[in-house]
Coordinates of C-alpha atoms in Angstrom, one line a residue:
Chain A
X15 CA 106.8 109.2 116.5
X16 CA 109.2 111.7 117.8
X17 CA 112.1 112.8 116.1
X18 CA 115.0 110.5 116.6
X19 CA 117.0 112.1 119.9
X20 CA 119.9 114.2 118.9
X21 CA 122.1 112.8 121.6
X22 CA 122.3 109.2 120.4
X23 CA 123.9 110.2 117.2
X24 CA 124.6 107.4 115.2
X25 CA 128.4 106.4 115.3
X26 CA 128.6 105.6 111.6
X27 CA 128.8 109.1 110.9
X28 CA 132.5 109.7 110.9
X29 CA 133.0 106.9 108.5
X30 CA 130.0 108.7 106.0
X31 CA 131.6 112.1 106.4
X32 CA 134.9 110.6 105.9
X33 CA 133.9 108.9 102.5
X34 CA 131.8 112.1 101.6
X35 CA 135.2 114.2 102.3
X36 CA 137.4 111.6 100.1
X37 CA 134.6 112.3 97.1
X38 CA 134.7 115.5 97.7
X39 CA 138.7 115.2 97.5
X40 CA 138.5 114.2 94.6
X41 CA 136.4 116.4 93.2
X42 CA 137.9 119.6 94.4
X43 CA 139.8 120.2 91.5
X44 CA 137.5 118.7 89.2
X45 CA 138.5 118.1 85.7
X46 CA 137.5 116.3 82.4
X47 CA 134.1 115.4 83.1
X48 CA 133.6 115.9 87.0
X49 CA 134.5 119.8 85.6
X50 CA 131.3 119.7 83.0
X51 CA 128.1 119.9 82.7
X52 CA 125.5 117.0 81.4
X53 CA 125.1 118.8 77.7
X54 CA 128.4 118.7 77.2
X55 CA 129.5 115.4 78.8
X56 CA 126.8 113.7 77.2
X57 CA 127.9 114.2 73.7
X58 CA 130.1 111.3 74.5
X59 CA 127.8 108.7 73.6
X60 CA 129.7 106.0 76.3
X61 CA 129.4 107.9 78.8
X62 CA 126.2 108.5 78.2
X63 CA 125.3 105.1 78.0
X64 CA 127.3 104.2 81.6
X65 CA 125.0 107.3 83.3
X66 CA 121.9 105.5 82.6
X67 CA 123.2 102.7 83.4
X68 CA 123.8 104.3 87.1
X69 CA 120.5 106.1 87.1
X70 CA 118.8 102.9 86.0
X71 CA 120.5 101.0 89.0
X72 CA 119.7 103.9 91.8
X73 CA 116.3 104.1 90.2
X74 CA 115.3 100.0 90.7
X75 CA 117.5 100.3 94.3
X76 CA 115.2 102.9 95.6
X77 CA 112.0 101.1 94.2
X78 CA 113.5 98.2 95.7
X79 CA 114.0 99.8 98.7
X80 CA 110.8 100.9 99.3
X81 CA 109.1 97.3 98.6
X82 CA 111.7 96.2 101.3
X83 CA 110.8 98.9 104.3
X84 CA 107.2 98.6 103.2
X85 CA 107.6 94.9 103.8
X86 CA 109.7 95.5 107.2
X87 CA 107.6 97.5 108.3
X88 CA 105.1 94.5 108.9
X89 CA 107.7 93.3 111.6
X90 CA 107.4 96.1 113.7
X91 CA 106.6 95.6 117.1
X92 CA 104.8 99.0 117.3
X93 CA 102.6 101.4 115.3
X94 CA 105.0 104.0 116.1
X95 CA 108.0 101.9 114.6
X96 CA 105.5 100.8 111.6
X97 CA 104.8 104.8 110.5
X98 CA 108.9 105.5 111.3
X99 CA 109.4 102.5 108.6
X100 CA 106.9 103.9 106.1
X101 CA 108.3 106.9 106.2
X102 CA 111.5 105.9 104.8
X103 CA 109.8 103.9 102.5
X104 CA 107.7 106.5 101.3
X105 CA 111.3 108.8 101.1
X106 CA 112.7 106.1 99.1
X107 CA 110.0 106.2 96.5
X108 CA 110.6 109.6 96.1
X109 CA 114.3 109.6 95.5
X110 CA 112.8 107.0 92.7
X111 CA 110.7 109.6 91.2
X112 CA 113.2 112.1 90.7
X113 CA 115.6 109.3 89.1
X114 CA 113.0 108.1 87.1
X115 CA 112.0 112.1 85.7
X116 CA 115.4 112.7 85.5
X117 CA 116.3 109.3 82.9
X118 CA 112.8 110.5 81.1
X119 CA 114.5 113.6 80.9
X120 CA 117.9 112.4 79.1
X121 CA 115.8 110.6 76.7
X122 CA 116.1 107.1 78.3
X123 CA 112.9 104.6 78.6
X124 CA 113.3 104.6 82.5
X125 CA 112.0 100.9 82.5
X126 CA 114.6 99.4 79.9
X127 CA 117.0 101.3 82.4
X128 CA 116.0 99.4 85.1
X129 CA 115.9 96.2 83.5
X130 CA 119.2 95.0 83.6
X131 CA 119.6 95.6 87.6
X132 CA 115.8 93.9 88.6
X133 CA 117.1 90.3 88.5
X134 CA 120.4 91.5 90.2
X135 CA 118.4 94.0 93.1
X136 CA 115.5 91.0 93.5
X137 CA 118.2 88.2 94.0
X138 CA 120.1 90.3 97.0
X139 CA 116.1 91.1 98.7
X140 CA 115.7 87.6 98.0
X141 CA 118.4 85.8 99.4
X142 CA 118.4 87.7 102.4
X143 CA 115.3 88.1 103.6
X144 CA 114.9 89.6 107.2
X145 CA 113.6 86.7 109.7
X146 CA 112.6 89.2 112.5
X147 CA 112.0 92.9 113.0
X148 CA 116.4 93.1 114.0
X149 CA 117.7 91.8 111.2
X150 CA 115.3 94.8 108.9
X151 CA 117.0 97.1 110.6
X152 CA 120.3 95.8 110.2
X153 CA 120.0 95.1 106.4
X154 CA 118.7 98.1 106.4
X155 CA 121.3 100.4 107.4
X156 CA 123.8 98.3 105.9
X157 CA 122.4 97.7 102.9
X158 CA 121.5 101.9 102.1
X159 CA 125.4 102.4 104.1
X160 CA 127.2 100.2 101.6
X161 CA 125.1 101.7 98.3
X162 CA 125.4 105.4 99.6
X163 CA 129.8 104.9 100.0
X164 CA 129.7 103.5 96.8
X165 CA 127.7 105.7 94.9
X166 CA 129.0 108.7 96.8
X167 CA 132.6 107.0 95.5
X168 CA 131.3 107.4 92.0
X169 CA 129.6 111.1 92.3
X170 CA 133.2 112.3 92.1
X171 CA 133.8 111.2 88.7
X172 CA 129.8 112.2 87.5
X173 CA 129.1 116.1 85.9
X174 CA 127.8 118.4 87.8
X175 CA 124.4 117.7 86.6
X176 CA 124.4 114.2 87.3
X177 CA 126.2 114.7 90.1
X178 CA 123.9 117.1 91.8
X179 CA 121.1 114.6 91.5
X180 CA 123.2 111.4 92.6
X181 CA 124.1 113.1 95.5
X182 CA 120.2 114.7 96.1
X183 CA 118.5 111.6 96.3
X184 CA 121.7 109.8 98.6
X185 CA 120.4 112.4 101.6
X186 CA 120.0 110.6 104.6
X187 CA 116.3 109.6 105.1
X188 CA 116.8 108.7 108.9
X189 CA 117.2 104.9 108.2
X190 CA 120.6 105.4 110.0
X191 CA 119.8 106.9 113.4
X192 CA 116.9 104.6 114.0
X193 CA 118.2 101.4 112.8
X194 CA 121.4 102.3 114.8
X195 CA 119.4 103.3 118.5
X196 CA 117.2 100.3 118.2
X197 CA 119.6 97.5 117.0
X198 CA 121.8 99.0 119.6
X199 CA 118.9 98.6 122.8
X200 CA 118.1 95.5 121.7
X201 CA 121.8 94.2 122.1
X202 CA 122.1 96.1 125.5
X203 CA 118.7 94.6 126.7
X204 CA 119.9 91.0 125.5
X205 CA 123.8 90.8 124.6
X206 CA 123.5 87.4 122.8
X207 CA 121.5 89.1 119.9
X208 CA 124.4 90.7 119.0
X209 CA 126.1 87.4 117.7
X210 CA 122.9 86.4 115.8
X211 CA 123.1 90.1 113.8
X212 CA 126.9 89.8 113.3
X213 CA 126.6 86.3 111.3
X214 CA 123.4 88.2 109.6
X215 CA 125.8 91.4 108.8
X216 CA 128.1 89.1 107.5
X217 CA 125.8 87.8 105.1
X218 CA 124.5 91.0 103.7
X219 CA 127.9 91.8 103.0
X220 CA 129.0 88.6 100.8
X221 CA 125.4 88.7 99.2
X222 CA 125.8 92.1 97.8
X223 CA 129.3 91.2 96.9
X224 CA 128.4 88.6 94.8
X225 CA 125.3 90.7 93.4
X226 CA 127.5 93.2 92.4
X227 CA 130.5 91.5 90.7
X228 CA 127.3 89.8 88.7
X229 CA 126.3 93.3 87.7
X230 CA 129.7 94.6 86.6
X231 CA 130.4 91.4 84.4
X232 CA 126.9 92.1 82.5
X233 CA 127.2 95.6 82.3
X234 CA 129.9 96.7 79.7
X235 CA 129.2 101.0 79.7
X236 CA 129.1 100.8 83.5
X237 CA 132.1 98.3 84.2
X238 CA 134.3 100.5 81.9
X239 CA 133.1 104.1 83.2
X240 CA 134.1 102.9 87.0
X241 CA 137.6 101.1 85.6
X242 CA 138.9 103.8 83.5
X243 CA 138.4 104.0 79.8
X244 CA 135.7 106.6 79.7
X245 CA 135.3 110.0 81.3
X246 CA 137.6 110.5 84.5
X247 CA 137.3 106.4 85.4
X248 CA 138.9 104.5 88.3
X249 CA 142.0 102.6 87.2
X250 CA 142.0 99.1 89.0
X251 CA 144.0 100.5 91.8
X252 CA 141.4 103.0 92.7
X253 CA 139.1 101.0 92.3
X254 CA 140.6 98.5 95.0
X255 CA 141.2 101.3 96.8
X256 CA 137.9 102.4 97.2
X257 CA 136.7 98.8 98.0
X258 CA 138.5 98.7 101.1
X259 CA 137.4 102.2 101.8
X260 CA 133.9 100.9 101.7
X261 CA 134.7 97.5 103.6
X262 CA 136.5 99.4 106.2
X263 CA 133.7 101.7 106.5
X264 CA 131.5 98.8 107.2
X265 CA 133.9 97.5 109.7
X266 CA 133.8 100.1 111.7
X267 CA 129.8 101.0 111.5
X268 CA 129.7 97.1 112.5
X269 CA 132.0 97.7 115.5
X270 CA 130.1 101.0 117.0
X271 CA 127.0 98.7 116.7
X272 CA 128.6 96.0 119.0
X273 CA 129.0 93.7 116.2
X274 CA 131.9 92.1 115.0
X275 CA 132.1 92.8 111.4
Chain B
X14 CA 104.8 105.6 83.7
X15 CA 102.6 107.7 81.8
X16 CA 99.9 109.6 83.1
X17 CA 96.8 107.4 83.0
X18 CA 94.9 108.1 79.5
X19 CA 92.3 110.8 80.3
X20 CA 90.1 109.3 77.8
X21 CA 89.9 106.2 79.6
X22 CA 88.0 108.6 82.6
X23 CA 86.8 105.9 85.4
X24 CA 83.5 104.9 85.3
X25 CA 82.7 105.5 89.0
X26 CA 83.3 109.3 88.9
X27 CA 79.7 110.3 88.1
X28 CA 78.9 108.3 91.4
X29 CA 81.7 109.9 93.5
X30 CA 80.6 112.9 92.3
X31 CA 77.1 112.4 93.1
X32 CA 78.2 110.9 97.1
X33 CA 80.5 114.1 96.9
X34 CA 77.4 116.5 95.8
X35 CA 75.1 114.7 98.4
X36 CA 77.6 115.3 101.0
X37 CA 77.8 119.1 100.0
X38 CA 74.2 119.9 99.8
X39 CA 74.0 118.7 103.4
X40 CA 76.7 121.3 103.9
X41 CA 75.2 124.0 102.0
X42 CA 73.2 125.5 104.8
X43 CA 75.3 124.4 107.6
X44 CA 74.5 124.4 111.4
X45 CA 75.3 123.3 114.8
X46 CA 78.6 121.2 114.4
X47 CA 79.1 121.7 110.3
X48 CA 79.3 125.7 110.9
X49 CA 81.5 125.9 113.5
X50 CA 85.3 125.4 113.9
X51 CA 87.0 123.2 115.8
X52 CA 87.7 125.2 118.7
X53 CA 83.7 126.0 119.3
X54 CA 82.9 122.7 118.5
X55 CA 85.4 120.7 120.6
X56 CA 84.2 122.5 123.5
X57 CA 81.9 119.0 123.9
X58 CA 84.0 116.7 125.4
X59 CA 82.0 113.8 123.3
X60 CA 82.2 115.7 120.2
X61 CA 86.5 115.4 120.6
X62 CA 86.0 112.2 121.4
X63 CA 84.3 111.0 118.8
X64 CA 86.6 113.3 116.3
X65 CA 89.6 111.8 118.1
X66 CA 88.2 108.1 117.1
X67 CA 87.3 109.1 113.2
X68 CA 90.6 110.5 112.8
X69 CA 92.5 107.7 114.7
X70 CA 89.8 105.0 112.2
X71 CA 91.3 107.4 108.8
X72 CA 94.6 107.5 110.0
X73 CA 94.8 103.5 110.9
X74 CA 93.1 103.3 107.6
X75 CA 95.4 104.9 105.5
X76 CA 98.7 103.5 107.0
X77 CA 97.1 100.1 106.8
X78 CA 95.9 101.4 102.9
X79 CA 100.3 102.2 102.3
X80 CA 101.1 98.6 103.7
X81 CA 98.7 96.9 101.5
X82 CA 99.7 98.8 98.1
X83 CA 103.2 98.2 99.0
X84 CA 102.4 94.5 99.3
X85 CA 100.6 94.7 96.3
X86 CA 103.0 96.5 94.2
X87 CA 104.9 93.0 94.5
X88 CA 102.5 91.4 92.6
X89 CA 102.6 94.0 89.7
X90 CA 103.8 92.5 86.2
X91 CA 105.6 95.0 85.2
X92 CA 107.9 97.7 86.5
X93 CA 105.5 100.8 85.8
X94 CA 103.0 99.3 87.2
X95 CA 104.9 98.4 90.5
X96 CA 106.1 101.9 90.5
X97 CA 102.3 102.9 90.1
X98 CA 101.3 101.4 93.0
X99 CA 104.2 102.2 95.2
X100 CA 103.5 106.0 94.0
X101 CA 99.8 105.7 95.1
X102 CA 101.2 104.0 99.0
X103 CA 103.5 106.8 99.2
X104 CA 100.7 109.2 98.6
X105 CA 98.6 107.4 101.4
X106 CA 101.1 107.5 103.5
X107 CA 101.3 111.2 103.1
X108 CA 97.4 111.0 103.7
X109 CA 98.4 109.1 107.1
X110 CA 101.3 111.5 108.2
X111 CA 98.5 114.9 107.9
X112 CA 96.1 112.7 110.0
X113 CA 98.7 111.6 112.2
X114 CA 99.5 115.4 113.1
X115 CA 96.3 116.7 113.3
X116 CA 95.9 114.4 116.3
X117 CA 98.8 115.4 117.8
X118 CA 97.8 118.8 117.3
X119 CA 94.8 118.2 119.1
X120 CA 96.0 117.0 121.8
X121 CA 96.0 113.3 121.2
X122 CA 98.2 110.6 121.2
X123 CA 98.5 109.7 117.8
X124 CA 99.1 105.4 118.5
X125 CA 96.2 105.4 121.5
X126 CA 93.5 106.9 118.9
X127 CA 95.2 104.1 116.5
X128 CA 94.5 101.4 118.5
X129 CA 91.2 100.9 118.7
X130 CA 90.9 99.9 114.8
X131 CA 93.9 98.4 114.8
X132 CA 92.4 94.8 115.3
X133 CA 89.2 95.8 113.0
X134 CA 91.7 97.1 109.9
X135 CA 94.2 94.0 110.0
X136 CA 91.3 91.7 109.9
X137 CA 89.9 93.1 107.2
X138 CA 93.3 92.8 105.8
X139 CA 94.1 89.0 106.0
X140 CA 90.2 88.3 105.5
X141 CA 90.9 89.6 102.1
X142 CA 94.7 89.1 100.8
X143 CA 94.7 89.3 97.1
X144 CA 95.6 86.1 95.5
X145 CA 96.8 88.5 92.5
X146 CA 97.3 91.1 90.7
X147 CA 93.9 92.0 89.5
X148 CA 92.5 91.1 92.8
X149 CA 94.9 93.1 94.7
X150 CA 93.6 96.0 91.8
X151 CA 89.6 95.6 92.6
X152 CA 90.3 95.3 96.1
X153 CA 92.1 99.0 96.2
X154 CA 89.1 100.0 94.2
X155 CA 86.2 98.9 96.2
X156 CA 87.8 99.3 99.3
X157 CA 88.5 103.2 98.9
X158 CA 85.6 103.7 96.7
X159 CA 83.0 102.2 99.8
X160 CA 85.7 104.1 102.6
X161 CA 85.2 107.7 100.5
X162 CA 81.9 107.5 100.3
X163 CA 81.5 107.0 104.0
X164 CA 83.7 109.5 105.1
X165 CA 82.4 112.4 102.6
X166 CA 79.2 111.5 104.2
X167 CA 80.3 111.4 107.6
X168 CA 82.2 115.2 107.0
X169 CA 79.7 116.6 106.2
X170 CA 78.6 116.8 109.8
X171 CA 82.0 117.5 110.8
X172 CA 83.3 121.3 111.9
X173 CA 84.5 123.1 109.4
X174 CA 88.4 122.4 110.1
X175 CA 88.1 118.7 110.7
X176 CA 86.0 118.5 107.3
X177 CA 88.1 120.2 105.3
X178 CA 90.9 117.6 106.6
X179 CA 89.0 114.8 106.0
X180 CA 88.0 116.3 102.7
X181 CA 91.7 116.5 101.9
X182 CA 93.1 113.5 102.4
X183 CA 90.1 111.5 100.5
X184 CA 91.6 113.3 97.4
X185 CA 91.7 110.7 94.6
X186 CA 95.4 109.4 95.0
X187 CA 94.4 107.9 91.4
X188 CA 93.6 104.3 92.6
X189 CA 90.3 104.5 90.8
X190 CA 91.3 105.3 87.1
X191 CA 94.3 103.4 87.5
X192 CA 92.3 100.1 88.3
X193 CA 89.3 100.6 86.4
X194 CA 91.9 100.8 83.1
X195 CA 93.4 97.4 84.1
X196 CA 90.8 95.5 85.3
X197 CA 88.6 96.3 82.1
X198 CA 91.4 95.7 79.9
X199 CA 92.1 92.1 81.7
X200 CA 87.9 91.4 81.2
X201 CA 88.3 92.4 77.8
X202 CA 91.0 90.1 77.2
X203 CA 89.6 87.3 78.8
X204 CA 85.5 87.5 79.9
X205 CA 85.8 84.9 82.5
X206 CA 88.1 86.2 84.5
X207 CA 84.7 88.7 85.5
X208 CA 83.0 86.0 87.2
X209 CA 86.0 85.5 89.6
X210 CA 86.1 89.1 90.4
X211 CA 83.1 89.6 91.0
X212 CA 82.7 86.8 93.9
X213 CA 85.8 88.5 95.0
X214 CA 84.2 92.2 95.2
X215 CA 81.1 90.6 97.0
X216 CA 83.2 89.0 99.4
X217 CA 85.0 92.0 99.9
X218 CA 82.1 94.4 100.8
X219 CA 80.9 91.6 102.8
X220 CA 83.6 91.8 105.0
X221 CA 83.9 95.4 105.2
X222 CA 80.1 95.3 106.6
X223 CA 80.9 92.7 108.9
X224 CA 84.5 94.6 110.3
X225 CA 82.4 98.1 110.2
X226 CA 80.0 96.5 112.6
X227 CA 82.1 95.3 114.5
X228 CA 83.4 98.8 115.1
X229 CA 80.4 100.1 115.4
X230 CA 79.9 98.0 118.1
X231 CA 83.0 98.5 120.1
X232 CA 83.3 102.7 120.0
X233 CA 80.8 104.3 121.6
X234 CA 81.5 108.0 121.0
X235 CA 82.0 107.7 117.4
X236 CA 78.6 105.3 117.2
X237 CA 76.9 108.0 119.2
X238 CA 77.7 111.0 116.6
X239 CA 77.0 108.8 113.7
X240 CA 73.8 107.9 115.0
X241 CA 72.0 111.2 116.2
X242 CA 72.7 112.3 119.7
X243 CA 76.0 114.5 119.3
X244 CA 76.6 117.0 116.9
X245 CA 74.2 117.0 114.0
X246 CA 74.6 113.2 113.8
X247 CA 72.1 111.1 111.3
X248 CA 69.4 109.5 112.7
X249 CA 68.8 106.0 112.1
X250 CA 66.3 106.4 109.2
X251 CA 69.3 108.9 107.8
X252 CA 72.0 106.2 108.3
X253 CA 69.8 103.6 106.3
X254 CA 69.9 106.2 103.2
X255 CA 73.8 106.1 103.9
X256 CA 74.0 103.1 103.2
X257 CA 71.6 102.6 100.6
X258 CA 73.7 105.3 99.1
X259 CA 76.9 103.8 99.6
X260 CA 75.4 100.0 98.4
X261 CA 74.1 101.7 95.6
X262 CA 77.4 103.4 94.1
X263 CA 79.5 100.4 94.9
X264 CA 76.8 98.3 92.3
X265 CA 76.5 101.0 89.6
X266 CA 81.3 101.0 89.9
X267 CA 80.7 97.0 89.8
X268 CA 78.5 97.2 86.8
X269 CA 80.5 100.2 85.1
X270 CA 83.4 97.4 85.5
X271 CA 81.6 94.7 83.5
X272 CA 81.7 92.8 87.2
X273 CA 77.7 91.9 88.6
X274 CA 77.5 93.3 91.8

């Protein structure tokens, strides 16, 4: 149970820090609604349908999340790594709680929020299930990597309300440094592990493709607030754009693991 | 995700209280152990040991207690209720992280005082897996309710910081009214479904007599301070009454259920 040893840093960092610094980019000079607050971006009644939308998805992501790590944390080989695992659970429930307060606080029904993104959220936990202790870890931290670019992505184009909170509960819990110094021993202590992971990485990565694109095709305030229309939205170059910022940020995490992405 | 209706106070309360009171009056005029602190009283090697194994029993206890909830909160029919129950693992697990560190504070490695329950608590567990919802909701009831009871009684001997740990982390987490609420309501709605639960509870205390002795058995020191010798431990004709007590409170929270104990 100690804290996670500074030197082993984990290598994704320069990839988070680079997507953080693009957000930030973009936000530097903010304008239109990146430059207001909630009151008055809110008047727009789209775009305050597409922010619940968001906080609805976070919110049953982090619930999600927690039911996950709580369920990993089964696989653990030790108690030690069992408390480390409920930990981040228990962080993840919390980052629920503020979302959930915070839709209460708009005036949104936090469970009809959530609705839309439970069959979505439960279809990705479903269809890839972790087998052994390894591939927990590696979902994981690729799982909470690949949500944090994206939603980091989308901060920039948030008010400063909503962008404050987004941002809050996308504070690193630890997952990152632990999954990353344990997935990377065990591949050290047995080198053939590591193709096993990079099929399962792989997988994670088309299945929450495929989630996704469901959940942009159902959601009409959400699809249309990334892809232009309202507020300060992607156009569709941006948003290709930032998909292979996000993919290349995966590839590279995948690579410092000793996976082949 | 409202706060659970006040009105609908839970029924065992006026026992909890009374276990709480009982505990209290033997604290009223405290001696030996109960009025000293930790630092006197620890001066007796089988004293810390004994304290070492309670809090290593609690601490197993509760991480055991987040695991189960979180497994639980999968069987939850809707949303607010799943994100009732993961509030009330997180909150154990909270429970769990104060223990953990008042080990370590003592001295003590946190997993090696673990241990020695592990085997007791995870039987206990698959013994008595909820086949659903409900069951999963009487099970967190009777379980804590028969585990606070015990420890209030067992604090009351302890010195004064250890007690007013163990104290703390038996704060209601809000199992009890939350369960009470639904597992009346589900009665209400359909009688039968009380003869079911109760077999269930039976079973369940059943088991949690037949892991206790087991532990009992196995852990000398704590045994010892339970039963007379250190500290101002009961004596056997005082450990009867405990658990005449305890057996007693779990009936009258069976009957206040509508469930026949």
């Amino acid at each position: 149970m100690e804290t996670p040893d500074t030197a082993a840093k984990p290598p994704e960092r320069p990839e988070s820090t680079a997507a953080a610094e693009a957000a930030e980019e973009n936000a530097a000079a903010p304008t239109g609604v990146a430059a207001q607050d909630w009151k008055t971006a809110s008047a727009d009644p789209q775009y305050r349908a597409a922010v619940v939308d968001l906080l609805g998805a976070l919110a049953y992501g982090e619930l999600a999340a927690f039911e996950r790590l709580a369920e990993d944390a089964k696989l653990a080989p030790t108690l030690a790594d069992k408390a480390e695992l409920a930990k981040m659970a228990s962080a993840e429930f919390h980052h629920f709680e503020q979302l959930r307060d915070r839709l209460a606080a708009v005036g949104a029904e936090p469970t009809e929020a959530m609705d839309p993104f439970v069959e979505a959220l439960d279809g990705f936990h479903k269809q890839t299930a972790p087998s052994d202790w390894l591939e927990g870890l590696v979902k994981a931290y690729v799982g909470d990597s690949i949500a944090s670019d994206f939603y980091r992505e989308v901060a920039a184009r948030l008010d400063v309300d909503t962008r404050r909170l987004v941002l809050g509960v996308l504070d690193d819990t630890g997952h990152a440094s632990f999954a990353v110094e344990k997935v990377r021993a065990a591949i050290e202590a047995e080198p053939r592990v590591g193709g096993r992971l990079a099929l399962w990485a792989r997988r994670l990565m088309g299945e929450a493709l495929s989630q996704s694109q469901r959940v942009v095709a159902d959601r009409d305030a959400l699809s249309t607030m990334l892809v232009g229309g309202v507020a300060d939205g992607f156009d569709l170059a941006e948003v290709g754009r930032m998909f292979s910022r996000i993919t290349e940020a995966h590839t590279k995490r995948m690579a410092a693991l000793g996976l082949a992405a």
